[in-house]
Amino acid sequence: MAAIWAGIDAGKTHHHCVAIDESGRRLLSRRVANDEPELLELLADVLALGDADQSVHYISGRAIHRASESYRGKGKTDAKDAAIIADQVRIRRDLHPLRVGDETVIDLKILTGRRTDLVADRTRTVNRLRAQLSGIFPGLERALDLTNTGPLSLLTGYRTPAALRRLGIKRLETWLRNRSVRNADQLAQKAVQAAERQHTSLPGERLTSQMVHTLAKEVMALNQQVAELDKLIEARFRDHHHFDVITSMSGLGVILGAEFLILGAEFLAATGGDMSAFGTPDRLAGFGGVAPVPRDSGKISGNLRRPQRYSRRLQRVFCTSALFSIRRCDESRLFYDRKRAEGKRHTQAVLALARRRVNVLWALLRDGRCYQPAPPISVAT
């Protein structure tokens, strides 16, 4: 049966499919609703045109936009985009096939994606809280770390200089201890000392104080949601067959804290947990943004730069785990110090370490073994 290529320009409500043969001739062009019966009917019609053993590939919208410049016609339609997708799959051999991920990896993608959204919401809320508090009580805003639970608890009860002065250090300390705040004595002292340095009541203090109270409550609620989500991620991550291998590396291990656990889970979520999709550790490093790409032209050669297209999420995993490993792993620290002695800047040395760790992680996942400072030696028989 003749080989065919089908391109689908996906949309929210409708998709457009174009199927072509080996010569590029259109065999089918159809617009279908994003509905299961119509999609199944389209799939049956496409399979009836050619070989049923088809692989599925993904091409980004940016790649299609750039490729469209080499095709005839200036207009843009869904049918044209679908035809370009089909033709690109026909002529290119460097596209990654899509594979159905296992249930654990899919769950981790959902959970870590949700965690990323919550952390971003928390950051925005903390910034709003800082802005509001500095408008009426700048000394207290400077004295408090608003990412911690203790200062947030304080702001739910007392937010103005006058209120803190009236309460005093001892009573404020007791109030904080009753709410299980750590280092209540130090926090109370900082807050009252800041209040003693401001005796002016600024305009809008009452309303702004209410907004500070609301924002502090929101940050505490977001902290609780993130903590609960971390427990779900840990439980799901432990179910994956690569859990022991990934967490055996310094900087990705569970024993070093919840953040490392999230990094390991995000590694699986970003890569799909299938290393064969990349082929080599070099391609994984390039996908993760820790391998430079050449930028040569004319007489200029040997010019390297960071790639423009890479997974920011995976790069964060690699670089953050490398930073942690510098503090916890002697081998990583020695490698980092050697790069700094060679004249590399801090960021360059961290990227070099992250690149090296990709090779190690790749080998561990390939061999299915946990990390050891001294690799096992094979004895010839």
Coordinates of C-alpha atoms in Angstrom, one line a residue:
M1 CA 0.0 0.0 0.0
A2 CA 1.3 3.5 -0.9
A3 CA 2.7 5.7 1.9
I4 CA 0.8 8.9 2.7
W5 CA 1.5 11.8 5.0
A6 CA -1.3 13.6 6.8
G7 CA -0.9 17.0 8.5
I8 CA -3.4 18.4 11.0
D9 CA -3.6 22.0 11.9
A10 CA -5.1 21.7 15.4
G11 CA -7.5 24.3 16.8
K12 CA -9.7 24.7 19.8
T13 CA -13.0 24.0 18.1
H14 CA -12.0 22.7 14.7
H15 CA -9.1 21.0 13.0
H16 CA -8.1 20.9 9.4
C17 CA -6.4 17.8 7.9
V18 CA -4.6 17.5 4.6
A19 CA -3.2 14.2 3.3
I20 CA -0.6 14.0 0.5
D21 CA 1.2 11.2 -1.3
E22 CA 4.9 10.7 -2.1
S23 CA 4.8 13.3 -4.9
G24 CA 3.1 15.9 -2.6
R25 CA -0.3 15.6 -4.4
R26 CA -3.3 16.3 -2.1
L27 CA -5.4 13.2 -1.5
L28 CA -7.7 14.7 1.2
S29 CA -8.5 18.1 2.6
R30 CA -11.1 18.3 5.3
R31 CA -12.2 20.6 8.2
V32 CA -13.6 18.6 11.2
A33 CA -15.0 19.6 14.5
N34 CA -13.0 18.8 17.7
D35 CA -15.3 16.0 18.5
E36 CA -14.6 12.3 18.9
P37 CA -17.0 10.9 16.3
E38 CA -15.8 13.2 13.5
L39 CA -12.1 12.6 14.5
L40 CA -12.6 8.9 14.3
E41 CA -14.3 9.2 10.9
L42 CA -11.4 11.3 9.7
L43 CA -8.8 8.8 11.0
A44 CA -10.6 6.0 9.2
D45 CA -10.6 7.9 5.9
V46 CA -6.9 8.8 6.2
L47 CA -5.9 5.2 7.0
A48 CA -7.9 4.0 4.1
L49 CA -5.7 6.0 1.7
G50 CA -2.4 4.3 2.6
D51 CA -0.3 2.4 5.0
A52 CA -2.0 1.9 8.3
D53 CA 1.3 1.6 10.2
Q54 CA 1.8 5.4 10.8
S55 CA 3.9 7.2 13.3
V56 CA 2.9 10.5 14.8
H57 CA 5.2 13.6 14.9
Y58 CA 4.8 17.1 16.3
I59 CA 5.9 20.3 14.6
S60 CA 5.7 23.6 16.6
G61 CA 3.8 26.6 15.3
R62 CA 7.0 28.6 15.0
A63 CA 8.6 25.9 12.8
I64 CA 5.5 25.9 10.5
H65 CA 5.5 29.7 10.3
R66 CA 9.2 29.7 9.2
A67 CA 8.7 26.9 6.8
S68 CA 5.7 28.6 5.2
E69 CA 8.0 31.3 3.8
S70 CA 9.4 28.8 1.3
Y71 CA 6.0 27.8 0.0
R72 CA 4.0 29.6 -2.7
G73 CA 1.3 32.1 -1.7
K74 CA 1.3 34.9 0.8
G75 CA -2.0 34.1 2.6
K76 CA -2.4 32.0 5.7
T77 CA -5.2 29.4 6.0
D78 CA -5.7 26.3 8.1
A79 CA -5.7 24.2 5.0
K80 CA -2.3 25.7 3.9
D81 CA -0.8 25.1 7.3
A82 CA -2.0 21.5 7.4
A83 CA -0.5 20.9 3.9
I84 CA 2.8 22.4 5.1
I85 CA 2.8 20.1 8.1
A86 CA 2.2 17.1 6.0
D87 CA 4.9 18.1 3.5
Q88 CA 7.4 18.8 6.3
V89 CA 6.9 15.4 7.8
R90 CA 7.3 13.9 4.3
I91 CA 10.7 15.5 3.6
R92 CA 12.2 15.8 7.1
R93 CA 13.9 13.0 9.0
D94 CA 14.8 14.9 12.2
L95 CA 11.4 15.1 13.8
H96 CA 10.8 13.4 17.1
P97 CA 7.9 10.8 17.1
L98 CA 5.3 11.3 19.7
R99 CA 5.0 8.4 22.1
V100 CA 2.2 7.6 24.6
G101 CA 3.7 8.3 28.0
D102 CA 3.1 6.1 31.0
E103 CA 0.4 7.1 33.5
T104 CA 2.9 8.2 36.2
V105 CA 4.7 10.6 33.9
I106 CA 1.4 12.1 32.7
D107 CA 0.3 12.6 36.3
L108 CA 3.7 14.2 37.1
K109 CA 3.3 16.6 34.2
I110 CA -0.2 17.6 35.5
L111 CA 1.0 18.0 39.1
T112 CA 4.2 19.8 38.4
G113 CA 2.5 22.1 35.9
R114 CA -0.1 23.0 38.5
R115 CA 2.7 23.6 41.1
T116 CA 4.4 26.0 38.7
D117 CA 1.2 28.0 38.4
L118 CA 0.7 28.1 42.1
V119 CA 4.2 29.2 42.7
A120 CA 3.8 32.0 40.1
D121 CA 0.6 33.1 41.8
R122 CA 2.3 33.1 45.2
T123 CA 5.2 35.2 43.8
R124 CA 2.8 37.8 42.4
T125 CA 0.8 37.9 45.6
V126 CA 3.9 38.4 47.7
N127 CA 5.0 41.2 45.5
R128 CA 1.6 42.9 45.8
L129 CA 1.8 42.4 49.6
R130 CA 5.2 44.0 49.7
A131 CA 4.0 47.0 47.7
Q132 CA 1.0 47.6 49.9
L133 CA 2.9 47.2 53.2
S134 CA 5.7 49.5 52.1
G135 CA 3.1 52.1 51.3
I136 CA 2.1 52.5 55.0
F137 CA 4.9 50.8 57.0
P138 CA 8.2 50.6 55.0
G139 CA 10.2 49.7 58.0
L140 CA 8.2 46.6 58.7
E141 CA 8.4 45.5 55.1
R142 CA 12.2 45.7 55.2
A143 CA 12.3 43.8 58.4
L144 CA 10.1 40.9 57.4
D145 CA 10.7 37.9 55.1
L146 CA 7.2 37.6 53.6
T147 CA 7.9 34.2 52.2
N148 CA 7.9 32.7 55.7
T149 CA 4.8 31.7 57.7
G150 CA 5.7 33.7 60.8
P151 CA 5.7 37.2 59.3
L152 CA 2.6 36.3 57.3
S153 CA 0.8 35.3 60.6
L154 CA 2.0 38.6 62.2
L155 CA 0.4 40.6 59.3
T156 CA -2.9 38.8 59.8
G157 CA -3.2 40.4 63.2
Y158 CA -1.1 43.6 63.3
R159 CA 0.0 45.8 60.5
T160 CA 0.4 49.4 61.7
P161 CA 3.0 51.0 63.8
A162 CA 0.5 52.3 66.4
A163 CA -1.0 48.9 66.9
L164 CA 2.4 47.2 67.4
R165 CA 3.6 49.9 69.9
R166 CA 0.4 49.5 71.9
L167 CA 0.8 45.8 72.1
G168 CA 4.5 45.7 73.0
I169 CA 7.2 43.0 72.5
K170 CA 6.1 40.6 75.3
R171 CA 2.4 40.5 74.4
L172 CA 3.2 40.2 70.7
E173 CA 5.5 37.4 71.4
T174 CA 2.8 35.6 73.4
W175 CA 0.3 36.2 70.5
L176 CA 2.7 34.7 68.0
R177 CA 3.6 31.7 70.2
N178 CA -0.1 30.9 70.6
R179 CA -0.1 30.6 66.8
S180 CA 2.9 28.2 66.7
V181 CA 5.2 30.8 65.1
R182 CA 8.8 29.9 65.2
N183 CA 11.3 32.3 66.7
A184 CA 8.4 34.4 68.1
D185 CA 10.7 36.4 70.3
Q186 CA 12.9 37.6 67.5
L187 CA 10.0 38.3 65.2
A188 CA 8.2 40.3 67.9
Q189 CA 11.4 42.3 68.6
K190 CA 11.9 43.2 65.0
A191 CA 8.3 44.3 64.5
V192 CA 8.1 46.5 67.6
Q193 CA 11.5 48.1 66.8
A194 CA 10.3 49.0 63.4
A195 CA 7.1 50.5 64.9
E196 CA 9.2 52.6 67.3
R197 CA 10.9 54.2 64.3
Q198 CA 7.6 55.3 62.7
H199 CA 5.1 57.6 64.4
T200 CA 3.5 59.0 61.4
S201 CA 0.1 57.7 60.2
L202 CA 0.1 57.8 56.4
P203 CA -3.0 58.5 54.3
G204 CA -5.1 55.5 53.4
E205 CA -3.5 53.5 56.2
R206 CA -6.8 51.8 57.3
L207 CA -7.8 50.6 53.9
T208 CA -4.3 49.5 53.0
S209 CA -4.0 47.6 56.3
Q210 CA -7.1 45.6 55.3
M211 CA -5.6 44.8 51.9
V212 CA -2.4 43.7 53.6
H213 CA -4.4 41.4 55.8
T214 CA -6.2 39.9 52.8
L215 CA -3.0 39.4 50.8
A216 CA -1.2 37.8 53.8
K217 CA -4.1 35.3 54.1
E218 CA -3.9 34.6 50.3
V219 CA -0.2 33.9 50.5
M220 CA -0.7 31.5 53.5
A221 CA -3.4 29.7 51.6
L222 CA -1.1 29.3 48.5
N223 CA 1.6 28.0 50.7
Q224 CA -0.7 25.4 52.0
Q225 CA -1.8 24.4 48.5
V226 CA 1.8 24.1 47.4
A227 CA 2.7 22.0 50.4
E228 CA -0.2 19.6 49.7
L229 CA 0.7 19.4 46.1
D230 CA 4.3 18.5 47.0
K231 CA 3.1 15.5 48.9
L232 CA 1.1 14.3 45.9
I233 CA 4.1 14.8 43.7
E234 CA 6.3 12.8 46.0
A235 CA 3.9 10.0 46.3
R236 CA 3.4 9.8 42.5
F237 CA 7.2 10.2 41.8
R238 CA 8.0 7.2 44.0
D239 CA 5.8 5.0 41.8
H240 CA 8.1 5.6 38.8
H241 CA 10.6 2.9 37.9
H242 CA 13.4 5.5 37.5
F243 CA 12.8 7.0 41.0
D244 CA 15.8 5.3 42.7
V245 CA 18.1 6.1 39.8
I246 CA 17.2 9.8 39.5
T247 CA 17.2 10.5 43.3
S248 CA 20.6 8.8 43.7
M249 CA 22.3 11.8 42.2
S250 CA 23.3 14.6 44.5
G251 CA 21.0 17.5 43.8
L252 CA 18.1 15.3 42.7
G253 CA 17.7 13.2 45.8
V254 CA 14.8 13.0 48.2
I255 CA 17.1 13.1 51.3
L256 CA 18.2 16.6 50.5
G257 CA 14.7 18.1 50.7
A258 CA 11.4 18.6 49.0
E259 CA 12.8 20.9 46.3
F260 CA 15.1 18.2 45.0
L261 CA 12.2 15.9 44.8
I262 CA 10.3 18.4 42.7
L263 CA 13.3 18.7 40.4
G264 CA 13.5 15.0 39.9
A265 CA 9.7 14.9 39.2
E266 CA 10.0 17.8 36.8
F267 CA 12.8 16.0 34.9
L268 CA 10.5 13.1 34.2
A269 CA 7.7 15.5 33.3
A270 CA 9.8 17.5 30.9
T271 CA 11.4 14.5 29.2
G272 CA 8.5 12.1 29.3
G273 CA 10.8 9.6 31.1
D274 CA 11.9 8.1 27.7
M275 CA 15.6 8.7 27.0
S276 CA 15.4 6.8 23.7
A277 CA 13.5 9.7 22.3
F278 CA 16.6 11.8 22.4
G279 CA 19.1 9.2 21.1
T280 CA 22.2 10.7 22.7
P281 CA 23.0 12.7 25.8
D282 CA 24.1 15.6 23.6
R283 CA 20.6 15.9 22.2
L284 CA 19.2 15.8 25.8
A285 CA 21.6 18.5 26.8
G286 CA 20.6 20.6 23.8
F287 CA 16.9 20.1 24.6
G288 CA 17.7 21.2 28.2
G289 CA 19.6 24.4 27.2
V290 CA 22.9 23.4 28.8
A291 CA 24.8 22.7 25.6
P292 CA 26.0 25.6 23.4
V293 CA 25.3 25.7 19.7
P294 CA 27.7 27.0 17.0
R295 CA 27.1 30.4 15.4
D296 CA 29.6 30.5 12.6
S297 CA 29.4 32.6 9.5
G298 CA 32.0 33.4 6.8
K299 CA 35.4 33.8 8.4
I300 CA 34.0 33.6 11.9
S301 CA 34.2 30.1 13.4
G302 CA 34.2 28.6 16.8
N303 CA 31.5 31.0 18.0
L304 CA 29.2 29.3 20.5
R305 CA 26.0 30.6 22.1
R306 CA 23.1 29.4 24.1
P307 CA 20.3 27.9 21.9
Q308 CA 17.2 30.0 21.5
R309 CA 14.8 27.0 21.5
Y310 CA 15.1 24.8 24.5
S311 CA 13.1 23.6 27.5
R312 CA 13.3 26.4 30.1
R313 CA 11.7 24.0 32.6
L314 CA 14.4 21.3 32.0
Q315 CA 17.2 23.9 32.1
R316 CA 16.0 25.0 35.5
V317 CA 16.1 21.4 36.7
F318 CA 19.6 20.8 35.4
C319 CA 21.1 24.2 36.7
T320 CA 19.3 24.1 40.1
S321 CA 20.4 20.6 40.8
A322 CA 24.0 21.5 39.7
L323 CA 23.9 24.4 42.2
F324 CA 22.8 22.1 45.0
S325 CA 25.4 19.5 44.1
I326 CA 28.2 22.0 44.5
R327 CA 27.3 22.3 48.2
R328 CA 26.7 18.6 48.8
C329 CA 29.0 16.7 46.5
D330 CA 32.8 16.8 46.6
E331 CA 33.2 15.8 43.0
S332 CA 30.8 18.5 41.8
R333 CA 32.6 21.1 44.0
L334 CA 36.0 20.2 42.6
F335 CA 34.7 20.4 39.0
Y336 CA 33.2 23.8 39.7
D337 CA 36.3 25.1 41.3
R338 CA 38.4 23.9 38.4
K339 CA 36.3 25.7 35.9
R340 CA 36.5 28.9 38.0
A341 CA 40.2 28.6 38.1
E342 CA 40.2 28.3 34.3
G343 CA 38.7 31.8 34.2
K344 CA 35.0 30.8 33.8
R345 CA 32.4 33.0 35.3
H346 CA 30.0 31.5 37.9
T347 CA 27.2 31.0 35.4
Q348 CA 29.5 29.4 32.9
A349 CA 30.9 27.0 35.5
V350 CA 27.4 26.0 36.6
L351 CA 26.4 25.4 33.0
A352 CA 29.5 23.3 32.5
L353 CA 28.7 21.2 35.6
A354 CA 25.1 20.8 34.5
R355 CA 26.3 19.6 31.1
R356 CA 28.6 17.0 32.7
R357 CA 25.8 15.8 35.0
V358 CA 23.6 15.2 32.0
N359 CA 26.1 12.6 30.8
V360 CA 26.1 11.0 34.2
L361 CA 22.3 10.9 34.5
W362 CA 22.1 9.5 30.9
A363 CA 24.4 6.7 31.7
L364 CA 22.6 5.8 34.9
L365 CA 19.2 5.7 33.2
R366 CA 20.7 3.7 30.3
D367 CA 22.2 1.1 32.6
G368 CA 19.4 1.2 35.2
R369 CA 21.8 1.6 38.1
C370 CA 22.1 4.2 40.9
Y371 CA 24.8 6.7 41.2
Q372 CA 28.0 5.8 43.0
P373 CA 31.0 8.1 43.5
A374 CA 33.3 5.3 42.1
P375 CA 31.6 3.6 39.1
P376 CA 31.7 -0.2 39.1
I377 CA 34.6 -1.8 37.3
S378 CA 33.9 -4.6 34.8
V379 CA 36.4 -7.5 35.1
A380 CA 37.1 -9.3 31.8
T381 CA 36.8 -13.1 32.0

